[in-house]
Amino acid sequence: MADGTYVEQEFVRDTNYIADRILADPDPSKAPGGDAPVGAQEWPVEPGRYRLAVARACPWANRAIIVRRLLGLEDVISMGVAGPTHDADSWTFDKDPDGVDPVLGIPRLKDAYEARWPGYPRGITVPAMVDVPTGAVVTNDFPSITEDLSTQWRPYHREGAPDLWPAEHLEEMAEVNRRVYTEVNNGVYRCGFAGTQQAYDEAYDRLFTALDWLEERLADRRYLVGDHLTEADVRLFTTLARFDAAYHGHFKCNRSKLTEMPVLWAYARDLWTTPGFGDTTDVVDIKRHYYEVHRDINPTGVVPQGPELMGWLEPHGREALGGSPFGDGTPPGPPPEGERVPVAHNPTLGEDGMVRTR
């Protein structure tokens, strides 16, 4: 969802999320049900207690899907997948039988928000962590969700899981993440929802200035920070994976396609073919979401058939830059059968749900 307001016709994202945290060592004075207000409560890490509600169409949710898979938390935190479209009211679980999430027993994600905060006044967003015993949303603060998966759930990571928040690179990663978020992740939305020509022109210039910076930064290094994958790469990937399919045309980010930015295109292909990235990407859901939901931008709701996806499997040559995706660790195995993206939605996948090799 593109929840936000306009300031002088510039789109400004609403970032006032439910900021509760799920922590390995929560403060008892901030326990749920105590005196701490919603947004400041701390919940305990507890395998099997929480369900991650996502939609594969959403880049912010896709970020959480990738991190959960890279860390091997599938058996520790279950995942409910909403459909790609929604109305002004809520994301819905229309992919499930009878349109009801089989664990939470609800048809709309809004029901989990209302269970926690009756009359919840803000947008119903994904990703969201839901407390299964009560059916109430815990948090929808997407930056904290993925950071906590990496840092608070470490005892439950799979053997060989990557360190996506390496201590020696935290300061540099924070700077990179800040620029990628403001100028790229959110920058495409600032272009797409600009209310005037001036607002659009300024957003467009900011976006491509940042993409040019990334082209230069990644020309001689395989990953954004350090020698292996970090969350910085996850955060950039989800925007790049949607760029040609949605942002270039739908959001008018059309100076260049991703395929016309040689360094970023090779970098994106490198990530796509890394387990956890391309195999979590549902291009049909992505296109349906943007083109069907945003009727103010695309009044007809017509969804484009392209772009062709097999180019994502072309050799990228990024290995020559050194480094390796998992450092001293190992890649995750095939995704659980019930969580695999349909091959019809991503033809780069094989029957095991993994990206094919040429």
Coordinates of C-alpha atoms in Angstrom, one line a residue:
M1 CA 0.0 0.0 0.0
A2 CA 1.2 3.5 -0.7
D3 CA 0.1 5.2 2.5
G4 CA 1.0 8.8 2.7
T5 CA 0.0 12.4 2.4
Y6 CA 1.0 15.3 0.1
V7 CA 3.1 18.3 1.0
E8 CA 2.9 20.9 -1.8
Q9 CA 1.9 18.0 -4.1
E10 CA 4.9 15.9 -3.1
F11 CA 4.1 12.4 -1.9
V12 CA 5.2 11.9 1.7
R13 CA 5.1 8.4 3.1
D14 CA 3.3 7.8 6.4
T15 CA 6.0 6.2 8.6
N16 CA 4.0 6.1 11.8
Y17 CA 4.0 2.4 12.4
I18 CA 3.2 0.2 15.4
A19 CA 6.7 0.2 16.7
D20 CA 6.5 -2.8 19.2
R21 CA 9.5 -5.1 19.1
I22 CA 10.0 -8.8 19.4
L23 CA 13.2 -9.2 21.5
A24 CA 15.4 -11.9 22.9
D25 CA 15.5 -10.1 26.2
P26 CA 12.4 -7.9 26.5
D27 CA 12.0 -5.3 29.3
P28 CA 9.4 -6.7 31.7
S29 CA 8.1 -3.2 32.3
K30 CA 7.2 -3.0 28.6
A31 CA 5.4 -6.4 28.4
P32 CA 2.2 -6.6 26.4
G33 CA -0.8 -5.8 28.6
G34 CA 1.2 -3.7 31.0
D35 CA 1.4 0.0 31.3
A36 CA 3.5 0.7 28.2
P37 CA 1.5 2.1 25.3
V38 CA 1.0 0.3 22.0
G39 CA 4.1 1.1 20.0
A40 CA 6.5 0.8 22.9
Q41 CA 5.8 -2.7 24.1
E42 CA 8.4 -5.5 23.9
W43 CA 7.4 -9.1 23.1
P44 CA 9.5 -12.2 23.8
V45 CA 11.1 -14.3 21.0
E46 CA 9.2 -17.5 21.1
P47 CA 9.2 -20.1 18.2
G48 CA 5.8 -20.8 16.8
R49 CA 4.1 -17.9 18.5
Y50 CA 4.1 -15.4 15.6
R51 CA 2.9 -15.3 12.1
L52 CA 4.4 -13.1 9.4
A53 CA 1.7 -11.6 7.3
V54 CA 2.9 -10.6 3.8
A55 CA 1.9 -9.9 0.2
R56 CA 4.5 -10.9 -2.4
A57 CA 3.5 -7.9 -4.4
C58 CA 4.8 -5.4 -1.8
P59 CA 8.5 -4.6 -1.8
W60 CA 8.5 -3.9 2.0
A61 CA 7.0 -7.3 2.6
N62 CA 9.2 -9.0 0.0
R63 CA 12.1 -7.7 2.1
A64 CA 10.8 -9.7 5.2
I65 CA 10.2 -12.8 3.0
I66 CA 13.8 -12.8 1.8
V67 CA 15.3 -12.3 5.2
R68 CA 13.2 -15.0 6.8
R69 CA 14.2 -17.4 4.0
L70 CA 17.9 -16.6 4.1
L71 CA 18.0 -17.1 7.9
G72 CA 16.0 -20.4 7.7
L73 CA 13.2 -19.3 10.0
E74 CA 10.4 -21.0 8.1
D75 CA 9.7 -23.5 10.9
V76 CA 10.0 -20.9 13.6
I77 CA 7.8 -18.1 12.2
S78 CA 4.9 -19.2 10.0
M79 CA 3.9 -17.0 7.1
G80 CA 0.5 -15.9 5.7
V81 CA 0.4 -14.6 2.2
A82 CA -2.3 -12.1 1.1
G83 CA -3.3 -11.7 -2.4
P84 CA -1.9 -8.9 -4.7
T85 CA -4.8 -6.6 -4.7
H86 CA -6.7 -4.8 -1.9
D87 CA -9.3 -2.2 -1.5
A88 CA -9.1 0.9 0.7
D89 CA -9.9 -1.2 3.7
S90 CA -7.5 -4.1 3.8
W91 CA -5.2 -6.7 2.3
T92 CA -7.2 -10.0 2.1
F93 CA -6.2 -13.6 2.2
D94 CA -7.9 -14.5 -1.1
K95 CA -5.1 -17.0 -2.0
D96 CA -6.2 -19.3 0.8
P97 CA -9.2 -21.7 0.6
D98 CA -12.4 -19.9 1.2
G99 CA -10.4 -16.6 1.5
V100 CA -9.4 -17.3 5.1
D101 CA -5.9 -17.4 6.6
P102 CA -5.6 -21.0 7.9
V103 CA -3.7 -20.1 11.0
L104 CA -5.2 -16.8 12.0
G105 CA -8.7 -17.7 10.8
I106 CA -9.4 -14.2 9.4
P107 CA -10.2 -13.1 5.8
R108 CA -8.7 -9.6 6.1
L109 CA -5.5 -8.4 7.7
K110 CA -7.5 -5.6 9.1
D111 CA -9.0 -8.0 11.5
A112 CA -5.6 -8.6 13.2
Y113 CA -5.1 -4.8 13.5
E114 CA -8.6 -4.3 15.0
A115 CA -7.9 -7.2 17.5
R116 CA -5.0 -5.1 18.8
W117 CA -6.3 -1.6 18.3
P118 CA -10.1 -1.3 17.7
G119 CA -10.8 1.4 15.2
Y120 CA -7.1 1.4 14.1
P121 CA -6.8 4.8 12.4
R122 CA -3.9 4.2 9.9
G123 CA -3.3 2.1 6.8
I124 CA -3.4 -1.6 7.0
T125 CA 0.1 -2.5 5.9
V126 CA 2.3 -5.5 5.2
P127 CA 4.5 -6.9 6.5
A128 CA 3.0 -7.4 9.9
M129 CA 3.9 -9.7 12.7
V130 CA 0.8 -11.2 14.3
D131 CA 0.6 -12.9 17.7
V132 CA -1.1 -16.2 16.9
P133 CA -2.7 -16.9 20.4
T134 CA -4.5 -13.6 20.5
G135 CA -4.8 -12.9 16.7
A136 CA -3.6 -9.4 17.3
V137 CA -1.0 -7.6 15.3
V138 CA 2.3 -7.0 17.2
T139 CA 4.1 -4.7 14.8
N140 CA 4.1 -3.4 11.2
D141 CA 7.3 -1.5 11.5
F142 CA 9.0 -3.1 8.5
P143 CA 12.6 -1.9 9.2
S144 CA 12.6 -3.3 12.7
I145 CA 10.9 -6.5 11.7
T146 CA 13.8 -7.6 9.5
E147 CA 16.5 -6.2 11.8
D148 CA 15.0 -8.2 14.7
L149 CA 14.8 -11.4 12.6
S150 CA 18.6 -11.1 12.1
T151 CA 19.6 -9.9 15.5
Q152 CA 17.0 -11.2 18.0
W153 CA 16.2 -14.6 16.5
R154 CA 19.9 -15.7 16.1
P155 CA 19.5 -18.9 18.2
Y156 CA 17.0 -20.2 15.7
H157 CA 18.8 -19.3 12.5
R158 CA 19.7 -22.3 10.3
E159 CA 23.2 -23.6 10.3
G160 CA 25.2 -21.6 7.7
A161 CA 22.8 -18.6 7.7
P162 CA 24.4 -15.3 6.7
D163 CA 25.1 -12.4 9.1
L164 CA 22.9 -9.8 7.5
W165 CA 23.9 -7.2 10.2
P166 CA 27.6 -7.6 10.5
A167 CA 28.9 -5.5 13.4
E168 CA 32.0 -4.3 11.5
H169 CA 29.8 -2.7 8.9
L170 CA 26.9 -1.3 10.8
E171 CA 27.8 2.3 10.5
E172 CA 28.5 2.1 6.8
M173 CA 25.3 0.0 6.2
A174 CA 23.2 2.6 8.1
E175 CA 24.4 5.3 5.7
V176 CA 23.8 3.2 2.6
N177 CA 20.4 2.1 3.8
R178 CA 19.3 5.7 4.6
R179 CA 20.1 6.9 1.1
V180 CA 18.7 3.8 -0.6
Y181 CA 15.4 4.1 1.3
T182 CA 14.9 7.9 0.9
E183 CA 16.1 8.1 -2.7
V184 CA 15.4 4.7 -4.3
N185 CA 12.9 2.5 -2.3
N186 CA 10.7 5.5 -1.6
G187 CA 12.0 7.6 -4.5
V188 CA 10.0 5.5 -7.1
Y189 CA 6.8 6.2 -5.1
R190 CA 7.6 9.9 -4.9
C191 CA 7.8 9.8 -8.8
G192 CA 4.7 7.7 -9.2
F193 CA 2.4 9.7 -6.9
A194 CA 3.7 13.2 -7.6
G195 CA 0.8 15.7 -7.7
T196 CA 2.4 18.3 -10.0
Q197 CA 5.0 18.4 -12.8
Q198 CA 7.5 20.2 -10.5
A199 CA 7.1 17.6 -7.8
Y200 CA 7.6 14.8 -10.4
D201 CA 10.6 16.4 -12.0
E202 CA 12.3 16.9 -8.7
A203 CA 11.6 13.3 -7.6
Y204 CA 12.8 12.0 -11.0
D205 CA 16.1 13.8 -10.7
R206 CA 16.6 12.6 -7.1
L207 CA 15.9 9.0 -8.1
F208 CA 18.3 8.8 -11.0
T209 CA 21.0 10.7 -9.2
A210 CA 20.8 7.9 -6.6
L211 CA 20.8 5.2 -9.2
D212 CA 23.8 6.7 -10.9
W213 CA 25.6 6.7 -7.5
L214 CA 24.7 3.1 -7.1
E215 CA 26.1 2.3 -10.6
E216 CA 29.3 3.9 -9.6
R217 CA 29.4 2.3 -6.1
L218 CA 28.8 -1.2 -7.4
A219 CA 31.2 -1.0 -10.4
D220 CA 34.1 -2.4 -8.4
R221 CA 32.4 -4.2 -5.5
R222 CA 30.0 -7.2 -5.7
Y223 CA 27.8 -6.1 -2.7
L224 CA 26.8 -2.8 -1.3
V225 CA 28.6 -3.3 2.0
G226 CA 31.5 -5.7 2.7
D227 CA 32.2 -8.9 0.8
H228 CA 29.0 -10.8 1.3
L229 CA 25.2 -10.2 1.4
T230 CA 23.8 -7.9 4.0
E231 CA 20.4 -6.5 4.5
A232 CA 21.4 -3.5 2.4
D233 CA 21.4 -5.7 -0.6
V234 CA 18.0 -7.1 0.3
R235 CA 16.5 -3.6 0.6
L236 CA 17.8 -2.5 -2.8
F237 CA 16.9 -5.7 -4.5
T238 CA 13.2 -5.5 -3.9
T239 CA 13.0 -2.2 -5.8
L240 CA 15.2 -3.3 -8.6
A241 CA 13.2 -6.5 -9.1
R242 CA 10.1 -4.3 -9.7
F243 CA 11.7 -1.6 -11.7
D244 CA 11.0 -2.7 -15.3
A245 CA 7.8 -4.5 -14.5
A246 CA 6.2 -1.6 -12.6
Y247 CA 8.2 1.5 -11.8
H248 CA 9.6 2.3 -15.3
G249 CA 6.2 2.6 -16.9
H250 CA 3.6 2.8 -14.1
F251 CA 5.5 5.3 -11.9
K252 CA 7.1 7.1 -14.9
C253 CA 10.7 6.3 -13.8
N254 CA 11.6 6.1 -17.4
R255 CA 15.0 7.7 -18.0
S256 CA 16.4 4.2 -18.2
K257 CA 15.1 0.7 -17.7
L258 CA 17.0 -1.5 -15.2
T259 CA 18.2 -3.5 -18.2
E260 CA 19.8 -0.3 -19.6
M261 CA 21.9 0.4 -16.4
P262 CA 24.7 -2.2 -17.0
V263 CA 26.1 -2.3 -13.5
L264 CA 22.8 -2.4 -11.6
W265 CA 21.4 -4.9 -14.1
A266 CA 24.3 -7.3 -13.5
Y267 CA 24.1 -6.8 -9.8
A268 CA 20.4 -7.5 -9.8
R269 CA 20.8 -10.6 -11.9
D270 CA 23.5 -11.8 -9.4
L271 CA 21.1 -11.4 -6.6
W272 CA 18.1 -12.9 -8.5
T273 CA 20.0 -16.1 -9.1
T274 CA 21.1 -16.3 -5.4
P275 CA 18.8 -18.5 -3.3
G276 CA 16.3 -16.4 -1.4
F277 CA 15.9 -13.6 -3.9
G278 CA 14.5 -14.6 -7.3
D279 CA 12.7 -17.6 -5.8
T280 CA 10.7 -15.3 -3.6
T281 CA 9.7 -12.9 -6.4
D282 CA 6.2 -13.2 -7.9
V283 CA 6.1 -11.0 -10.9
V284 CA 2.4 -11.6 -11.7
D285 CA 1.4 -10.5 -8.2
I286 CA 3.7 -7.5 -8.5
K287 CA 2.1 -6.3 -11.8
R288 CA -1.4 -7.0 -10.6
H289 CA -0.9 -5.0 -7.5
Y290 CA 0.5 -1.9 -9.0
Y291 CA -1.6 -1.8 -12.2
E292 CA -4.9 -2.9 -10.7
V293 CA -4.9 -1.1 -7.3
H294 CA -3.5 2.3 -8.3
R295 CA -6.5 3.4 -10.4
D296 CA -5.7 7.0 -9.9
I297 CA -2.6 6.3 -12.0
N298 CA -3.9 3.5 -14.2
P299 CA -7.7 4.1 -14.4
T300 CA -8.4 1.1 -16.7
G301 CA -6.7 -1.4 -14.5
V302 CA -5.1 -3.0 -17.6
V303 CA -2.0 -5.1 -16.6
P304 CA 0.9 -5.3 -19.0
Q305 CA 2.1 -8.7 -20.2
G306 CA 5.8 -7.9 -20.2
P307 CA 8.6 -7.7 -19.5
E308 CA 10.1 -11.0 -20.5
L309 CA 11.9 -12.5 -17.5
M310 CA 14.4 -15.1 -18.9
G311 CA 17.0 -12.3 -19.2
W312 CA 17.4 -12.5 -15.5
L313 CA 19.2 -15.8 -16.1
E314 CA 21.9 -14.4 -18.4
P315 CA 25.4 -14.6 -17.0
H316 CA 26.3 -11.5 -14.8
G317 CA 30.0 -11.9 -14.4
R318 CA 30.0 -10.4 -10.9
E319 CA 32.0 -13.3 -9.4
A320 CA 35.1 -11.6 -10.8
L321 CA 34.7 -8.8 -8.3
G322 CA 35.4 -11.2 -5.4
G323 CA 33.4 -11.9 -2.4
S324 CA 30.6 -14.5 -2.1
P325 CA 27.0 -14.3 -1.2
F326 CA 27.1 -16.3 2.0
G327 CA 30.7 -15.7 3.2
D328 CA 31.7 -18.7 5.3
G329 CA 28.0 -19.8 5.3
T330 CA 25.8 -21.7 3.0
P331 CA 22.8 -21.0 0.8
P332 CA 19.3 -22.0 1.9
G333 CA 17.8 -25.1 0.4
P334 CA 14.6 -25.2 -1.7
P335 CA 11.7 -23.2 -0.2
P336 CA 9.0 -25.2 1.6
E337 CA 6.5 -26.6 -1.0
G338 CA 3.6 -24.6 0.4
E339 CA 5.5 -21.4 0.1
R340 CA 6.8 -21.7 -3.5
V341 CA 6.1 -19.0 -6.1
P342 CA 4.2 -20.6 -9.0
V343 CA 6.3 -21.1 -12.1
A344 CA 3.5 -19.5 -14.1
H345 CA 4.2 -16.3 -12.1
N346 CA 8.0 -16.5 -12.4
P347 CA 9.3 -18.7 -15.3
T348 CA 12.9 -18.5 -14.1
L349 CA 12.0 -21.1 -11.4
G350 CA 12.2 -24.8 -11.6
E351 CA 9.9 -27.4 -10.1
D352 CA 11.7 -27.3 -6.8
G353 CA 10.9 -23.5 -6.5
M354 CA 14.5 -22.5 -7.0
V355 CA 15.8 -20.3 -9.8
R356 CA 17.0 -22.4 -12.7
T357 CA 20.6 -22.3 -14.0
R358 CA 21.4 -22.1 -17.7

